[in-house]
XYZ file of C-alpha atoms in Angstrom:
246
model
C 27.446 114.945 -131.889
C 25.326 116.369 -134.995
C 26.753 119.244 -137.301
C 24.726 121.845 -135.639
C 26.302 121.243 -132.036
C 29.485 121.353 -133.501
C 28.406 124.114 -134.949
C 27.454 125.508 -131.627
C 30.388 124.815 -129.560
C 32.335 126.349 -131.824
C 30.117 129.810 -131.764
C 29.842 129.555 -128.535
C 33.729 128.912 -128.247
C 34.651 131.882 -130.468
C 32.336 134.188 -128.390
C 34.117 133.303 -124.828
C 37.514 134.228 -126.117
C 36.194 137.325 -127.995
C 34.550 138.645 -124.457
C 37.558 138.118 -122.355
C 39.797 139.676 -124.903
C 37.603 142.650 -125.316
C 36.537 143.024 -121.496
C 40.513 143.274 -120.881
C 41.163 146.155 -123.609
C 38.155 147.596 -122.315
C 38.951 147.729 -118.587
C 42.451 149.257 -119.737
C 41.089 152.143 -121.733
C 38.631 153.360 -118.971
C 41.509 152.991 -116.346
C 39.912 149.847 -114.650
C 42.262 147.120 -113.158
C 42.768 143.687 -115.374
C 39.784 142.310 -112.726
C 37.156 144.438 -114.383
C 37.474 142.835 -117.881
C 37.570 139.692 -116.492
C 34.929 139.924 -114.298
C 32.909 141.500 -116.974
C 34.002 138.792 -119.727
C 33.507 136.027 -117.368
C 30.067 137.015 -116.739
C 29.079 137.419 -120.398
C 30.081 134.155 -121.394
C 28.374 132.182 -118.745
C 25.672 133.874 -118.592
C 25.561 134.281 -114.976
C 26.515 136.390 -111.901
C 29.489 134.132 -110.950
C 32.052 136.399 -109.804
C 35.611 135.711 -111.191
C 38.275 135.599 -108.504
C 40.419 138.671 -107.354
C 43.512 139.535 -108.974
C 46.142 140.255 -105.867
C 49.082 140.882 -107.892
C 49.860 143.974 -109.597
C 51.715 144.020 -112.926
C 55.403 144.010 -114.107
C 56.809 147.142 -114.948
C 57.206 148.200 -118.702
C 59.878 150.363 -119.526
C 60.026 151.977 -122.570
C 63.611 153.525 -124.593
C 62.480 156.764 -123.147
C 62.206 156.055 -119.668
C 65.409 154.112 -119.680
C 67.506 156.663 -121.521
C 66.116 159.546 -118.297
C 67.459 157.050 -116.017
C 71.204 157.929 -117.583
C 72.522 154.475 -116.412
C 76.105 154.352 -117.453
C 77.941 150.797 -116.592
C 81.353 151.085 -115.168
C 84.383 148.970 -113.437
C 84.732 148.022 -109.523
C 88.309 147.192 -111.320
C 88.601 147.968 -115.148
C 89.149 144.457 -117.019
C 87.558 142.666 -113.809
C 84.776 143.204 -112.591
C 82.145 145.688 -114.117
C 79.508 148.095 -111.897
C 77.292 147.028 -111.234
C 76.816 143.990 -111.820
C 75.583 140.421 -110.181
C 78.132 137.178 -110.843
C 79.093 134.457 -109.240
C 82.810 133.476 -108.725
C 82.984 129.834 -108.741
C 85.441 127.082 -108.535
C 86.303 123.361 -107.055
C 87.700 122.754 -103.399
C 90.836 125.237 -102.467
C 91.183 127.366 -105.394
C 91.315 130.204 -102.955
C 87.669 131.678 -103.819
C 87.309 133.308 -100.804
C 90.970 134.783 -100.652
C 90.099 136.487 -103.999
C 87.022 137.453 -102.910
C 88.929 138.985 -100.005
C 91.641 140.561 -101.765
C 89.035 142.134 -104.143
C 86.934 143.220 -101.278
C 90.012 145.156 -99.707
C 91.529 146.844 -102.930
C 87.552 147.990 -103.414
C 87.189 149.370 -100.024
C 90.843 151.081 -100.238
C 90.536 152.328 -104.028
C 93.867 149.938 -104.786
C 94.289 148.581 -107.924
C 94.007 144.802 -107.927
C 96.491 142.181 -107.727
C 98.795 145.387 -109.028
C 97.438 144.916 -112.366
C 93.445 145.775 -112.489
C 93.170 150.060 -111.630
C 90.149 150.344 -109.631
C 87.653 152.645 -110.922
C 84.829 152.266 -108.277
C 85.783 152.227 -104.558
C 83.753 152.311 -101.308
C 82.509 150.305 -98.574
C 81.909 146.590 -98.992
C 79.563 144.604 -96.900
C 81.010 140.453 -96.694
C 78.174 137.959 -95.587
C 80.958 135.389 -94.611
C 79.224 132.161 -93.652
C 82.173 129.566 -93.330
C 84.642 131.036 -91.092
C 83.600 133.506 -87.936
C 83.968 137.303 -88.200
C 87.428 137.323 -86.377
C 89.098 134.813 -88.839
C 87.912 136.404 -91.893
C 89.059 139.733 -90.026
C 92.648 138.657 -89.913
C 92.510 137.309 -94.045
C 91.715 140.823 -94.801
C 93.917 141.854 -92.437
C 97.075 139.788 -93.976
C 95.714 140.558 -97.683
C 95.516 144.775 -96.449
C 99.238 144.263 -95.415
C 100.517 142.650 -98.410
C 98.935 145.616 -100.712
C 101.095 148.031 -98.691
C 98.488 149.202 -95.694
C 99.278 149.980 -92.231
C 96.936 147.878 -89.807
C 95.691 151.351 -88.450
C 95.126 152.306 -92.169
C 92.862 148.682 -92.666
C 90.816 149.299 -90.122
C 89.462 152.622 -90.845
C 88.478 151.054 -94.227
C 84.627 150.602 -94.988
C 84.592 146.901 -94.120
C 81.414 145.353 -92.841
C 81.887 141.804 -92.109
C 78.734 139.308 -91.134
C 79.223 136.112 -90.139
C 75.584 134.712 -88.582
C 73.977 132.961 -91.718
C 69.706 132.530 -92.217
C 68.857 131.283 -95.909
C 68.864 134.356 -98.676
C 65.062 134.091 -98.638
C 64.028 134.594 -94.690
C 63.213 137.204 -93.547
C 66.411 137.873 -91.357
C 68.508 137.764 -94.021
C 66.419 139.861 -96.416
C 66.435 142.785 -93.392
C 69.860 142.298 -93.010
C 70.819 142.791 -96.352
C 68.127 145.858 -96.431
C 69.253 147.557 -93.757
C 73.046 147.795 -95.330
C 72.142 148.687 -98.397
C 70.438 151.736 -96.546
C 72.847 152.114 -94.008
C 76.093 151.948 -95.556
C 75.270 151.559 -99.447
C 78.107 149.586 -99.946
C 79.500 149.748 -103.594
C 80.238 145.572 -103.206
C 78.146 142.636 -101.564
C 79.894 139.585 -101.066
C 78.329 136.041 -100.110
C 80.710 133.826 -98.898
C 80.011 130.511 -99.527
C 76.726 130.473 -101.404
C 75.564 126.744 -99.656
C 76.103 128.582 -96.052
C 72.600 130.994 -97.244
C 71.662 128.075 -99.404
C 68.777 126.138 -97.302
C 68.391 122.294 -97.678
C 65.143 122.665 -99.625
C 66.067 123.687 -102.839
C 68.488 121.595 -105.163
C 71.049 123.200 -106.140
C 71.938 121.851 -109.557
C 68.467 122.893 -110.831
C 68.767 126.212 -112.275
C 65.150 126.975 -112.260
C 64.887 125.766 -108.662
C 67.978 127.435 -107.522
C 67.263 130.863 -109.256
C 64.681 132.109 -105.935
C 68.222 131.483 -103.783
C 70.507 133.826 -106.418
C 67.005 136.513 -107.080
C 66.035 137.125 -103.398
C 69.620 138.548 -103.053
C 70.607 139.862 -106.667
C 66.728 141.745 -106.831
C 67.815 144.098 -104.115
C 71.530 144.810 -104.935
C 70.606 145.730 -108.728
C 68.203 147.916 -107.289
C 70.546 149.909 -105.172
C 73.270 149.265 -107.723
C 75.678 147.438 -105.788
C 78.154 144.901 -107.478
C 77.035 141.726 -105.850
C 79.851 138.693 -105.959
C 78.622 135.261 -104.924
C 81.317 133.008 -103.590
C 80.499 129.509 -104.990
C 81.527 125.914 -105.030
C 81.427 123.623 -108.532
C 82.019 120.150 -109.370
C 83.032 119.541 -112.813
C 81.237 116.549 -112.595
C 77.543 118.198 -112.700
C 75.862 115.892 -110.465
C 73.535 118.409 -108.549
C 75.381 119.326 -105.983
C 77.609 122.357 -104.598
């Protein structure tokens, strides 16, 4: 290769970049989508009437300080000191550390405005929707129902609480499961969602050491709750050992 095709390339290069850069900025400024520049820059570097492929996907939302500040979002507490609203965690542990009996006992003293474990003043009651997929509806019913008693209530006085219990299980990312969770969010607008035992909305596809792989699981729930600003808690199982698995 001789001097002047270096020379060339590198014009030629330089000219490419410069087109798609300025069809973009262009497209913006007259209002066009992000396909005009690109369509336009595309065809002024190859000289040709190839047409660049569509762009189906729109564009992330900016916010800017102004926006956010008319939004007036002001965190609080489901329970002051505990938990803070909303929010999206995970409470994890190993094997019988009584996860889900917290989870319970929180979900109760939520939907019944009772402080928790006599020690955390609620701040933030209302209904609670449980996804419970290791034990059946009627066995999770009576752990609330034991945990309600113990913090004083009648078991008339439980079951007028805002409890919505599901116990049929689809992955976090169907479609019957993303309805599901939809539809209560709508329908009740439940100040807590709890998913009890994360593997049980898991799926076998995804690994669930791998953070980047098992993100899509925690998103396709956590995406909807923090936009209806309910607390989400996510029941989980951990192994100190950090092989991979749940």
């Amino acid at each position: 290769m001789t001097n002047d095709d270096l020379t060339h390339l590198t014009s030629t290069a330089s000219f490419s970049v410069a087109g798609h850069v300025n069809g973009a900025r262009t497209a913006g400024a007259s209002g066009g989508g992000p396909e005009e520049g690109h369509s336009s820059s595309r065809g002024e570097s190859s000289g040709n009437n190839t047409e660049a492929a569509p762009v189906s996907v729109g564009l992330m939302k900016v916010w800017t300080p102004t926006e956010l500040g008319e939004r007036e979002f002001r965190p609080t507490w489901t329970h002051k000191g505990w938990r803070s609203h909303p929010s999206h965690g995970q409470q994890a542990g190993m094997e019988k550390t009584l996860k889900s009996w917290i989870a319970g006992t929180e979900a109760v003293c939520v939907a019944a405005g009772l402080p928790l474990f006599g020690r955390f003043e609620c701040v933030t009651s209302g209904p609670v929707v449980i996804f419970t997929g290791e034990s059946g509806a009627s066995l999770y019913d009576r752990r609330l129902r034991h945990v309600a008693r113990s913090s004083g209530l009648t078991d008339a006085e439980y079951e007028r609480l805002p409890l919505y219990i599901i116990d049929e299980r689809a992955t976090t990312r169907s479609e019957r499961f993303q309805n599901t969770l939809r539809h209560t969010l709508s329908a009740y607008e439940q100040v807590l969602t709890v998913v009890d035992p994360l593997y049980s909305y898991h799926g076998a596809d995804v690994e669930a050491g791998n953070v980047h792989a098992a993100s899509e699981v925690l998103n396709a729930v956590s995406d909807m709750t923090d936009a209806a600003e309910s607390t989400l808690n996510i029941v989980n199982h951990c192994r100190t050992s950090g092989d991979g698995r749940l």
